[in-house]
Coordinates of C-alpha atoms and ligand atoms in Angstrom, one line a residue:
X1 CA 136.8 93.7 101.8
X2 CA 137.1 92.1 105.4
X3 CA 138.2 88.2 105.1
X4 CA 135.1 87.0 106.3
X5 CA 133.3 88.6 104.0
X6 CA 135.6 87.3 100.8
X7 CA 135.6 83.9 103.0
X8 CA 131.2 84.0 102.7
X9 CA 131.2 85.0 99.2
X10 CA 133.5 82.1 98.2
X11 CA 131.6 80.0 99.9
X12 CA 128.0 81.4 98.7
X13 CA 129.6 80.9 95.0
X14 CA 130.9 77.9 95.2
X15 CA 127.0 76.2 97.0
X16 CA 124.3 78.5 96.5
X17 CA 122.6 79.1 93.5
X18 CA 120.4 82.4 93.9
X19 CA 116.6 82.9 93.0
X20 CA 115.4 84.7 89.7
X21 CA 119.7 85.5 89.5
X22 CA 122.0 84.4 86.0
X23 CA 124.5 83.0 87.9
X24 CA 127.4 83.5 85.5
X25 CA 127.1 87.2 86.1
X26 CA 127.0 86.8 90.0
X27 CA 129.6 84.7 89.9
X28 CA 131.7 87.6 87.9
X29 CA 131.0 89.9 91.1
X30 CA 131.1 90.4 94.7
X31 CA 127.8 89.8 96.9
X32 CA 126.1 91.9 99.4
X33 CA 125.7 89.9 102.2
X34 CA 123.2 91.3 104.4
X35 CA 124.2 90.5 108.4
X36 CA 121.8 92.3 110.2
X37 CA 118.2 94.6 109.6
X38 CA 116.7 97.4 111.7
X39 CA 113.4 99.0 110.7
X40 CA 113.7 99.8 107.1
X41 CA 117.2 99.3 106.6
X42 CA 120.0 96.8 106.3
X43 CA 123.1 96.3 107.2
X44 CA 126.3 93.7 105.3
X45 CA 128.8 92.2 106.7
X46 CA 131.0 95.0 106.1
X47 CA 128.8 97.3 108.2
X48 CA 127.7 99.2 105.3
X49 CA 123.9 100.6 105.8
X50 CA 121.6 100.3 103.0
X51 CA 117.7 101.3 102.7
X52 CA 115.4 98.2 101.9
X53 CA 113.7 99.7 98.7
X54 CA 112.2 96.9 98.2
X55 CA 111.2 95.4 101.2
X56 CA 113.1 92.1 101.1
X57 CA 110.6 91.7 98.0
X58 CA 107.5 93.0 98.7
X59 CA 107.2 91.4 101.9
X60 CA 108.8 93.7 105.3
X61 CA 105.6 95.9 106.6
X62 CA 106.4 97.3 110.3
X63 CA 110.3 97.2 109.2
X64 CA 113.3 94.5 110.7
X65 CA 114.0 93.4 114.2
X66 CA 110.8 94.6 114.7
X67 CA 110.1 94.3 119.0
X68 CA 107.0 93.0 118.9
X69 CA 107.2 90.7 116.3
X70 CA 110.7 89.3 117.8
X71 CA 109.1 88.9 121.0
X72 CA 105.7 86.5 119.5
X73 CA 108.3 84.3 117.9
X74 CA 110.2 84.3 120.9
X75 CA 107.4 83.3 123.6
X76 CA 106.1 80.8 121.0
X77 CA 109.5 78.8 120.7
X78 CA 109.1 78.8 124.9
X79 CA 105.6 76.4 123.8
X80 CA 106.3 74.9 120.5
X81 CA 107.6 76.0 117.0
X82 CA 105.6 73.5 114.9
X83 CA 103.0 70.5 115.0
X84 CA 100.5 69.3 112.3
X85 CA 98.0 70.5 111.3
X86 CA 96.9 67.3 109.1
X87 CA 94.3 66.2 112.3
X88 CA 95.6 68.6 114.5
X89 CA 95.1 71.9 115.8
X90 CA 97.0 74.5 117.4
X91 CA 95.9 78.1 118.8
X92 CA 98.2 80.7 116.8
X93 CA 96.5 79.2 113.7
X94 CA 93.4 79.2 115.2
X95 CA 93.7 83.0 116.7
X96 CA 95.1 83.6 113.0
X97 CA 92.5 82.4 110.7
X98 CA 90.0 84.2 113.0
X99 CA 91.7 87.5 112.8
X100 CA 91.8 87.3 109.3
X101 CA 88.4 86.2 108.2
X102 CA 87.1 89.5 110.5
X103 CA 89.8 91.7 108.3
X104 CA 88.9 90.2 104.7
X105 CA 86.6 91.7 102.8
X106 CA 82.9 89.8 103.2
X107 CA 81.7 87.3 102.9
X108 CA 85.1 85.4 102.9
X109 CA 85.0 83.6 105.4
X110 CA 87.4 80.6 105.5
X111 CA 91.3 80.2 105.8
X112 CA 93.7 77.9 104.3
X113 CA 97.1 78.1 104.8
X114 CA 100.4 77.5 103.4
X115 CA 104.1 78.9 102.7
X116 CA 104.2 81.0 99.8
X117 CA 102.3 82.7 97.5
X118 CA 102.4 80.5 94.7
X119 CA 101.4 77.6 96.8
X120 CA 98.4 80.0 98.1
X121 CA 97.8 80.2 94.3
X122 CA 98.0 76.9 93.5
X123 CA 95.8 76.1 96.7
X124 CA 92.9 78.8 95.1
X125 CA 93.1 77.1 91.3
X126 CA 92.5 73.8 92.9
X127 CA 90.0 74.8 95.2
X128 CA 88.0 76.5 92.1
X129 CA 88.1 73.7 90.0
X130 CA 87.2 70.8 92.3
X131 CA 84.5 73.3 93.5
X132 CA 83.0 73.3 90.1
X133 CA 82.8 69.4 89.9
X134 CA 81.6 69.0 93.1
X135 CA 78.7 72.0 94.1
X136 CA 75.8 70.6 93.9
X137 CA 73.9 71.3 90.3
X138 CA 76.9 73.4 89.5
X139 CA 79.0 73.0 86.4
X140 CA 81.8 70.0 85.8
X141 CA 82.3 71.7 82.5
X142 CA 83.8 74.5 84.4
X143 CA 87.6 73.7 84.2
X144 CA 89.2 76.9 82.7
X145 CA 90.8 79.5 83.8
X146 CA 90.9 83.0 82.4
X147 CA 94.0 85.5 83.6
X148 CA 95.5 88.5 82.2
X149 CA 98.5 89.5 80.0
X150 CA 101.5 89.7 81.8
X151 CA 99.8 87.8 85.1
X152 CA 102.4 86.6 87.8
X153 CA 100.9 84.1 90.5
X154 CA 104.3 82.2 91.6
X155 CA 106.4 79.5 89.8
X156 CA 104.9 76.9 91.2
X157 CA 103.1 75.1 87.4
X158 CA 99.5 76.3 87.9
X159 CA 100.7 79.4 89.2
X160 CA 103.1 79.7 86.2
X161 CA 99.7 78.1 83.9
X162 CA 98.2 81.5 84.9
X163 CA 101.3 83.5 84.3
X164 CA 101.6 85.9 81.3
X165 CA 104.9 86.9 81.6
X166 CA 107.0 85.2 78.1
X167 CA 110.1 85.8 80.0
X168 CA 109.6 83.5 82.7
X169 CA 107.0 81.4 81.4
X170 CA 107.2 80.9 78.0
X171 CA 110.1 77.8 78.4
X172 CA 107.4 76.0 80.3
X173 CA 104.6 76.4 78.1
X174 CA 104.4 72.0 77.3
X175 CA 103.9 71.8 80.8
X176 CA 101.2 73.8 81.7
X177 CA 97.3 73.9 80.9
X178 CA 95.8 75.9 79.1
X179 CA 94.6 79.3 80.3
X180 CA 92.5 82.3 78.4
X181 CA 94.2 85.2 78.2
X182 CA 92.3 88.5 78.8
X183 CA 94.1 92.0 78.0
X184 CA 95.9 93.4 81.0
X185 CA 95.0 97.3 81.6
X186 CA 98.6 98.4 81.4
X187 CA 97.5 102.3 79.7
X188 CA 101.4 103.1 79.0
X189 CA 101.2 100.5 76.3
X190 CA 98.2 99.5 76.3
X191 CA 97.8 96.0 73.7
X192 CA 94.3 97.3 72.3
X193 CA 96.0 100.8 70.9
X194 CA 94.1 102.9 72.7
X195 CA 94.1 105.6 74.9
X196 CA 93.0 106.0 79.0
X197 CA 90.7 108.5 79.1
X198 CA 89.1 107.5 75.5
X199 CA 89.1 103.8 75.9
X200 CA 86.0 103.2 77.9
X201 CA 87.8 100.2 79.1
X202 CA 87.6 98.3 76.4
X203 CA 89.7 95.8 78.2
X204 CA 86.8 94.7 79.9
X205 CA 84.7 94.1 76.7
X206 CA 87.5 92.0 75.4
X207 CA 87.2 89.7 78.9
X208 CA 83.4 90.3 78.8
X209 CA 83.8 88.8 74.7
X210 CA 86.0 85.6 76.1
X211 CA 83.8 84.9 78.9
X212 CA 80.8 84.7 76.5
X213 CA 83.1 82.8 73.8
X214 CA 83.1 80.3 76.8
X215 CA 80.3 80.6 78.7
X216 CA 79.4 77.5 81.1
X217 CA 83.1 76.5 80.9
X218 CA 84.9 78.7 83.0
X219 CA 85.7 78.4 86.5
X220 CA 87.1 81.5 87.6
X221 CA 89.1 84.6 86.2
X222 CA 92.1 85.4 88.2
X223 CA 93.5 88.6 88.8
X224 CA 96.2 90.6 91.0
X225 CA 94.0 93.1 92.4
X226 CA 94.7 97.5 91.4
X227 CA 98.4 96.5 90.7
X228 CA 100.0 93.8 88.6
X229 CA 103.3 93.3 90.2
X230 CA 105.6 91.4 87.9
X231 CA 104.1 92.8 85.2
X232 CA 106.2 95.7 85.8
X233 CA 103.8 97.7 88.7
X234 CA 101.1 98.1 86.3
X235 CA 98.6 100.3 87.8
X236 CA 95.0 99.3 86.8
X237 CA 92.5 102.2 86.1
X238 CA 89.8 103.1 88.8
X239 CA 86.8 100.9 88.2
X240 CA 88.5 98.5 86.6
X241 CA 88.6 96.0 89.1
X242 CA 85.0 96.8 89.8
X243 CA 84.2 95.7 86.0
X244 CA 85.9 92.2 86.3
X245 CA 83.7 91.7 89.3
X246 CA 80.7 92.3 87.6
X247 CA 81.6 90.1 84.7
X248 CA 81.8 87.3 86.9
X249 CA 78.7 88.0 88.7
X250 CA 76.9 87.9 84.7
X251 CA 78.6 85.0 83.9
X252 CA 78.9 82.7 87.1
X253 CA 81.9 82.6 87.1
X254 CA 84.5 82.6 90.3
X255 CA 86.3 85.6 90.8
X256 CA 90.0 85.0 92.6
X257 CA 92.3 87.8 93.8
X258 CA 95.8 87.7 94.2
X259 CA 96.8 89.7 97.2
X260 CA 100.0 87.9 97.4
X261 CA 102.0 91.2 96.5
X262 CA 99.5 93.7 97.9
X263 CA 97.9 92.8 100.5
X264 CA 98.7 94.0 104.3
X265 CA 98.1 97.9 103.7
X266 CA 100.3 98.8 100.4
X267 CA 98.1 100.2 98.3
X268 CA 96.6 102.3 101.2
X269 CA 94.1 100.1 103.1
X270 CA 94.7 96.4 104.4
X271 CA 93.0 95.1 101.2
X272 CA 93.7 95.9 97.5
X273 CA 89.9 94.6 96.9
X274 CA 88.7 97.1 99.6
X275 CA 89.7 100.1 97.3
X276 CA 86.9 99.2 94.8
X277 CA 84.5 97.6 97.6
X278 CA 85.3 94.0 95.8
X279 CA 85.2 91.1 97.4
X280 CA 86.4 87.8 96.0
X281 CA 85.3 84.5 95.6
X282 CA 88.4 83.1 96.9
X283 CA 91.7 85.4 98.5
X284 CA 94.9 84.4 98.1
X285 CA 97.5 86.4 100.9
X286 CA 101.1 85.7 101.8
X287 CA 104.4 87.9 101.9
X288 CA 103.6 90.3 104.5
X289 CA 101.1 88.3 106.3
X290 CA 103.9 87.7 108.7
X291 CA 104.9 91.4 108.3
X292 CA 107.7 89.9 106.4
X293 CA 109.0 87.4 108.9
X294 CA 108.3 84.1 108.3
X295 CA 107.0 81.9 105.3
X296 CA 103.1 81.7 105.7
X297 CA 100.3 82.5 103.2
X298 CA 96.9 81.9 103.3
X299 CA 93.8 81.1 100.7
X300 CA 90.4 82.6 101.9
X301 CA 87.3 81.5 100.6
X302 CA 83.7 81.7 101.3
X303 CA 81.2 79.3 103.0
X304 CA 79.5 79.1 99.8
X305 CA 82.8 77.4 97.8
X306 CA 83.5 75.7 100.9
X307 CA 80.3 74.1 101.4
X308 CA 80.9 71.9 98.3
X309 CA 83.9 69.9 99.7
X310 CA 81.5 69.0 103.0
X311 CA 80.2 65.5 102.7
X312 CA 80.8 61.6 104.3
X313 CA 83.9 60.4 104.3
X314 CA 83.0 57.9 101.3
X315 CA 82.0 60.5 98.9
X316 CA 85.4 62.1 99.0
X317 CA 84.5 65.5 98.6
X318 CA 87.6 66.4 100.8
X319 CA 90.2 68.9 99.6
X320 CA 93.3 66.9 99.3
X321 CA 96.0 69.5 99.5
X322 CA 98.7 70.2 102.3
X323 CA 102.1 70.6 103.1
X324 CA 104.3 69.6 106.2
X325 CA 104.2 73.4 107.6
X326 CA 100.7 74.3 106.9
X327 CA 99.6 76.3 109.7
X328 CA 103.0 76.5 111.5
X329 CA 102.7 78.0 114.9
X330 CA 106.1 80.4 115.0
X331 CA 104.7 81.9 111.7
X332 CA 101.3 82.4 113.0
X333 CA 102.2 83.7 115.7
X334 CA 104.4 86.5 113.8
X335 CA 101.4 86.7 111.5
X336 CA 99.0 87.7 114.8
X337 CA 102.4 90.3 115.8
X338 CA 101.9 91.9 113.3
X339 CA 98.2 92.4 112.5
X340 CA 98.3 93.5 116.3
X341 CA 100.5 96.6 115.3
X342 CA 98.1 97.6 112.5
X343 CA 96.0 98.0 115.7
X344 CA 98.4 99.4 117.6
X345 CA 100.3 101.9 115.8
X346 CA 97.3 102.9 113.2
X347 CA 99.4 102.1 110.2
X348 CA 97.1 102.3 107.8
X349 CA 96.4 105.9 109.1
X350 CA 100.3 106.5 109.3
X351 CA 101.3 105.6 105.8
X352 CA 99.1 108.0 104.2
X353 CA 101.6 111.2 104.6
X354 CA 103.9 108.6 103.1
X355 CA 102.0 107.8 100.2
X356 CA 101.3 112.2 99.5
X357 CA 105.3 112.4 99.9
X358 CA 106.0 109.2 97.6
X359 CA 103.1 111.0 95.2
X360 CA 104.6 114.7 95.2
X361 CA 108.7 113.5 94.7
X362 CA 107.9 111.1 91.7
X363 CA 106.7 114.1 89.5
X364 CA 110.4 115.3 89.6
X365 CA 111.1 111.5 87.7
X366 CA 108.7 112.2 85.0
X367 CA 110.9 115.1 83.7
X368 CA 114.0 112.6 83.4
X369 CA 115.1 112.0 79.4
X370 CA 114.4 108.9 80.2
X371 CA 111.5 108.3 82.0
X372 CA 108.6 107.1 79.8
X373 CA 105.8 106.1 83.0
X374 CA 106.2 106.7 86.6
X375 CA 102.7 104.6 87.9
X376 CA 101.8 104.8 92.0
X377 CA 99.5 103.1 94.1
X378 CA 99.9 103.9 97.8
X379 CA 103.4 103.1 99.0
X380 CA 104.1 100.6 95.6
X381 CA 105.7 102.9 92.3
X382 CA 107.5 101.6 89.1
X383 CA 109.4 103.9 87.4
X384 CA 109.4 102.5 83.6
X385 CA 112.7 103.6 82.0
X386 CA 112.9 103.8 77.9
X387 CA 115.7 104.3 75.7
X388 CA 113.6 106.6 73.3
X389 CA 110.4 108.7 75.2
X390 CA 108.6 109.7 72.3
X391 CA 108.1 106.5 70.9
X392 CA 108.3 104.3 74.0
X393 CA 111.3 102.3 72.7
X394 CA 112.6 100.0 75.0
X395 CA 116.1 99.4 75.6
X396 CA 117.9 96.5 73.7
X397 CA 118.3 94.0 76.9
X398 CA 121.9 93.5 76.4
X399 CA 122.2 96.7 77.5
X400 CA 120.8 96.0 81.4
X401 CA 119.6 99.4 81.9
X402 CA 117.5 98.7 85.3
X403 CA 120.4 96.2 86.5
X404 CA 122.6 99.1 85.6
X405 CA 120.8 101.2 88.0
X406 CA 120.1 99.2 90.6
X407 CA 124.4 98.5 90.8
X408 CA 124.5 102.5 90.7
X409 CA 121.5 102.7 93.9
X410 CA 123.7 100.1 95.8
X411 CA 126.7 102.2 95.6
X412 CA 125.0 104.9 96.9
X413 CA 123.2 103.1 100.2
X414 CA 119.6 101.8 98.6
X415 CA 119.0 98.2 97.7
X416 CA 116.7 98.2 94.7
X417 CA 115.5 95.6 92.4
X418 CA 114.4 96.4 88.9
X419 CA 111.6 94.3 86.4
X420 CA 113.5 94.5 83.6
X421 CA 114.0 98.2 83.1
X422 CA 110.5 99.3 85.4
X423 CA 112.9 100.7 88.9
X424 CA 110.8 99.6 91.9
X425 CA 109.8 101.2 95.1
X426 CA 108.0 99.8 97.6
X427 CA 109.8 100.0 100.9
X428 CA 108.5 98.9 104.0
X429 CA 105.6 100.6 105.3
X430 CA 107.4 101.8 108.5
X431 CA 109.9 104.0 106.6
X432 CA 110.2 107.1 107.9
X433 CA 109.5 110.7 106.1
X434 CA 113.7 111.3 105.6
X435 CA 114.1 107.6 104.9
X436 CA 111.6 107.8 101.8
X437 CA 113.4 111.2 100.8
X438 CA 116.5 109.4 101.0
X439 CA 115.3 106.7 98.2
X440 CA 113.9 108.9 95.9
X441 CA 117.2 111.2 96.0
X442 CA 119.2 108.0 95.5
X443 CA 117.2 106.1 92.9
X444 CA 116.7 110.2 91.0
X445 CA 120.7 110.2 90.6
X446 CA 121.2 106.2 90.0
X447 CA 119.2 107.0 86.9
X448 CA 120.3 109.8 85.6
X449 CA 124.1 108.2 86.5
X450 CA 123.2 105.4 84.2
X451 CA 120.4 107.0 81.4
X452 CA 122.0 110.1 81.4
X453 CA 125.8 110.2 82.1
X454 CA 126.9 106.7 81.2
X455 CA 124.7 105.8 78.7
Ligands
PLP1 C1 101.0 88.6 92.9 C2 101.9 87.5 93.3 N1 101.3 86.3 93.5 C3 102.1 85.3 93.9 C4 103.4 85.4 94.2 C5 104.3 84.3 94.6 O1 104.6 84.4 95.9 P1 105.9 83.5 96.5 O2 107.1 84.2 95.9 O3 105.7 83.7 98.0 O4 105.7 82.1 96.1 C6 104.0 86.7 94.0 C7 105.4 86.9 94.3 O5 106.0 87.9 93.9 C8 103.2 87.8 93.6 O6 103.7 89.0 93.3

C-alpha cells in the first residue's frame, strides 16, 4: 500500500466515524478510499478501478464526472453557490421546482425542498398531519400514520417512527410515535403464510381491515412505491400499489410515496408511481435528483393539501419547516443537469436493453445452492442468499455471509453493498452492456467463493 494511502487510512481511523459501519470491525481493516469516479466506475487511491454496483447508494444515474453535470455546477459557482430561500428566491430552484412538477405524476403540483430523503420524509409526515388540522371541515382526529413491515424512510425520528426495520429501529422505539403497521408484500416470505399467485393479495385486506379499525383517524399510509429498498429490494406484486391507492381513496385517507430510492428512471420510467398510473397525495424525491451529485430532495404535494396552509398571517396556517440549504442553487442547478440529459440522451429509452440483460443473467443466480430469491425491478435486483434453500433458513448473523461477499466482489473490481445477506445491484443507469456483464460475472463468483467454496 502507497504511504499516502496508509497515511489517509490512519487518519480516517483515528476522526471519522463511518455511516450504517461497526467501527470496531473497520477499524480491524484497511479502507477503500475512493480518489476519483468516471461514468460507472471508481477509482482508490491506489489506482485500482472498481464498478459502482451500487451507485454510491442508490443515488449516481448518468454515471461520475459526468460533462454536463460538471459544467451546471461549474457556471453556477461563476453567479452564486447558495442564498436563502427563507424570503428569497433564486432561479435554479425556480427552473427546478417547475421542471419537476411537469415530470410528477398529476395533479402534484407543488415542490418543497430539502437535503436528504429522510428530511423529504420528515417534511411529507408533517405536511400530512398539520394538513389534517388545518383543511377546512377536514379531520383533526387524523394524526396517524399507517406504513408497512420492514418500511425504511431515513433516520431522521419520524422517518425512523415509520420504519419497520427491528434492526435499525427497534433501539429507538421510546422515542418515536406510534405508527400502524400494515403487512409488507414481500412473497418470498410472505408474514400472512401464503402464497403469490393464490393469495389474492390479502395484504391489502389486512391494510383495508386497519384502515377501517381506524377510520376517521388516519392521516395518510406511507409507502415506498413497487420496491421496498431497505427491506431487502422487496419487489411488490403488480397491482399492488394500485390497491393501496384505492384504499385511500375509500377511506380518505392521504396517500404518500417514497420515491426517495426509486425515483429518476430505476424501475424503468422516471416515476415508480407511473408504473401502476398512481399518483400520490404528497411525493417525496431525493438521491438521484441531482443525478447523484449534490444533497437535494424534494416533497411534492398537490394544490389541494397545499391550499390548507394558505391564510393571513395571524391565523398561522404557515408550514413552519426549513433548513439553512433548502433550495440551494449549485444543487439545483445539478438537479436541472441532469433532468436535461433524460432529455437529451433518451435514458429512459436507453436503459431498457439494460434492464432485458440484467433480467436474462440473474436466472443463472437462481440455480446457485444458495440462492433462495433473486427479485428485479428495472435496473434495481436483490439477490437474497440463505444458508438452507428448501426451508429458507437464514444464516446465523455471526456468520456475515453478504459482508463476506461483498469483501470477495471488492477483490475482484465491484464495490457492492449487501442488506444483511440480500446482495444488491443497482448500478448507475449509464452503465454500459459489458460493464453490467462484468458485475453479474463478479458478484456470480463472489458468491459461490463465499456460499460455496468457503463456507
Ligand atoms: C425509500 C427511502 N426513503 C428515504 C431514504 C433516506 O434518504 P437519505 O439517506 O438521503 O436521508 C432512503 C435512503 O436509503 C430510502 O431508501
Amino acid at each position: 500500500m502507497a504511504r499516502r494511502t496508509e497515511e489517509l487510512a490512519a487518519r480516517d481511523k483515528k476522526y471519522f466515524w463511518h455511516p450504517f459501519t461497526q467501527m470496531k470491525k473497520w477499524l480491524e481493516e484497511a479502507p477503500l478510499i475512493v480518489e476519483t469516479g468516471q461514468g460507472a466506475k471508481l477509482t482508490d487511491t491506489e489506482g485500482k478501478q472498481y464498478i459502482d454496483g451500487v451507485a454510491s447508494l442508490w443515488c449516481n444515474i448518468h454515471g461520475h464526472r459526468k460533462h454536463e453535470i460538471d459544467e451546471a455546477v461549474r457556471d453556477q459557482l461563476g453567479r452564486i453557490a447558495h442564498s436563502t430561500a427563507l424570503g428569497l428566491s433564486g432561479p435554479p430552484a425556480i427552473d427546478l421546482a417547475e421542471r419537476l412538477v411537469q415530470l410528477a405524476p398529476k395533479p402534484l403540483a407543488k415542490v418543497f425542498y430539502s437535503d436528504s430523503g429522510s428530511e423529504a420524509m420528515e417534511i411529507a409526515l408533517k405536511i400530512a398531519f398539520q394538513y389534517w388540522q388545518q383543511k377546512e371541515g377536514g379531520s383533526a382526529r387524523r394524526r396517524k400514520f399507517v406504513a408497512l413491515e420492514l418500511a425504511y424512510h431515513g433516520d431522521t425520528i419520524g422517518a425512523v417512527s415509520l420504519g419497520g426495520i427491528s434492526l435499525f429501529h427497534a433501539t429507538y422505539r421510546p422515542l418515536l410515535f406510534e405508527t400502524l403497521r400494515a403487512p409488507a408484500p414481500y412473497c418470498y416470505r410472505c408474514s400472512l403464510g401464503l402464497e403469490p399467485g393464490t393469495c389474492s393479495l390479502a395484504c391489502l385486506e389486512k391494510m383495508d381491515q386497519l384502515l377501517q379499525q381506524n377510520a376517521g383517524e388516519v392521516a395518510a399510509v406511507v409507502v415506498e412505491p413497487l420496491v421496498q429498498g431497505a427491506g431487502g429490494m422487496i419487489v411488490h406484486p403488480a397491482g399492488y400499489l394500485e390497491g393501496v391507492r384505492a384504499r385511500c381513496e375509500k377511506y380518505g385517507v392521504l396517500l404518500v410515496c417514497d420515491e426517495v430510492a426509486v425515483g429518476f428512471g430505476r424501475p424503468g420510467r422516471m416515476f415508480a408511481c407511473e408504473h401502476e398510473g398512481v399518483s400520490p397525495d404528497i411525493m417525496a424525491v431525493g438521491k438521484g435528483l441531482t443525478g447523484g451529485y449534490l444533497p437535494l430532495a424534494a416533497t411534492l404535494t398537490t394544490d389541494e393539501v397545499y391550499s390548507a396552509f394558505l391564510g393571513e398571517h395571524e391565523k398561522f396556517r404557515t408550514f413552519f419547516h426549513g433548513h439553512t440549504y433548502t433550495g440551494n442553487a449549485l444543487c439545483c442547478a445539478a438537479a436541472l443537469a441532469s433532468l436535461d440529459i433524460f432529455e437529451r440522451e433518451q435514458t429512459l429509452a436507453r436503459i431498457q436493453p439494460r434492464i432485458e440483460q440484467l433480467s436474462r443473467r440473474l436466472e443463472q443466480f437462481r440455480n446457485l445452492e444458495h440462492v433462495g430469491d433473486v427479485r428485479q425491478r428495472g435496473l434495481i435486483a436483490g439477490i437474497e442468499l440463505v444458508e438452507d434453500r428448501r426451508t429458507k433458513k437464514e444464516y446465523p448473523p455471526a456468520e456475515n455471509v453478504g459482508m463476506r461477499v461483498t469483501r470477495a466482489a471488492r477483490d475482484r473490481g465491484l464495490i457492492t453493498r449487501p442488506l444483511s445477506d440480500v446482495m444488491i445491484v443497482m448500478p448507475p443507469l449509464c452503465i454500459s452492456n459489458s460493464e453490467l456483464d462484468s458485475l453479474l460475472d463478479i458478484l456470480l463468483d463472489s458468491i459461490r467463493q463465499v456460499t460455496e467454496r468457503e463456507g
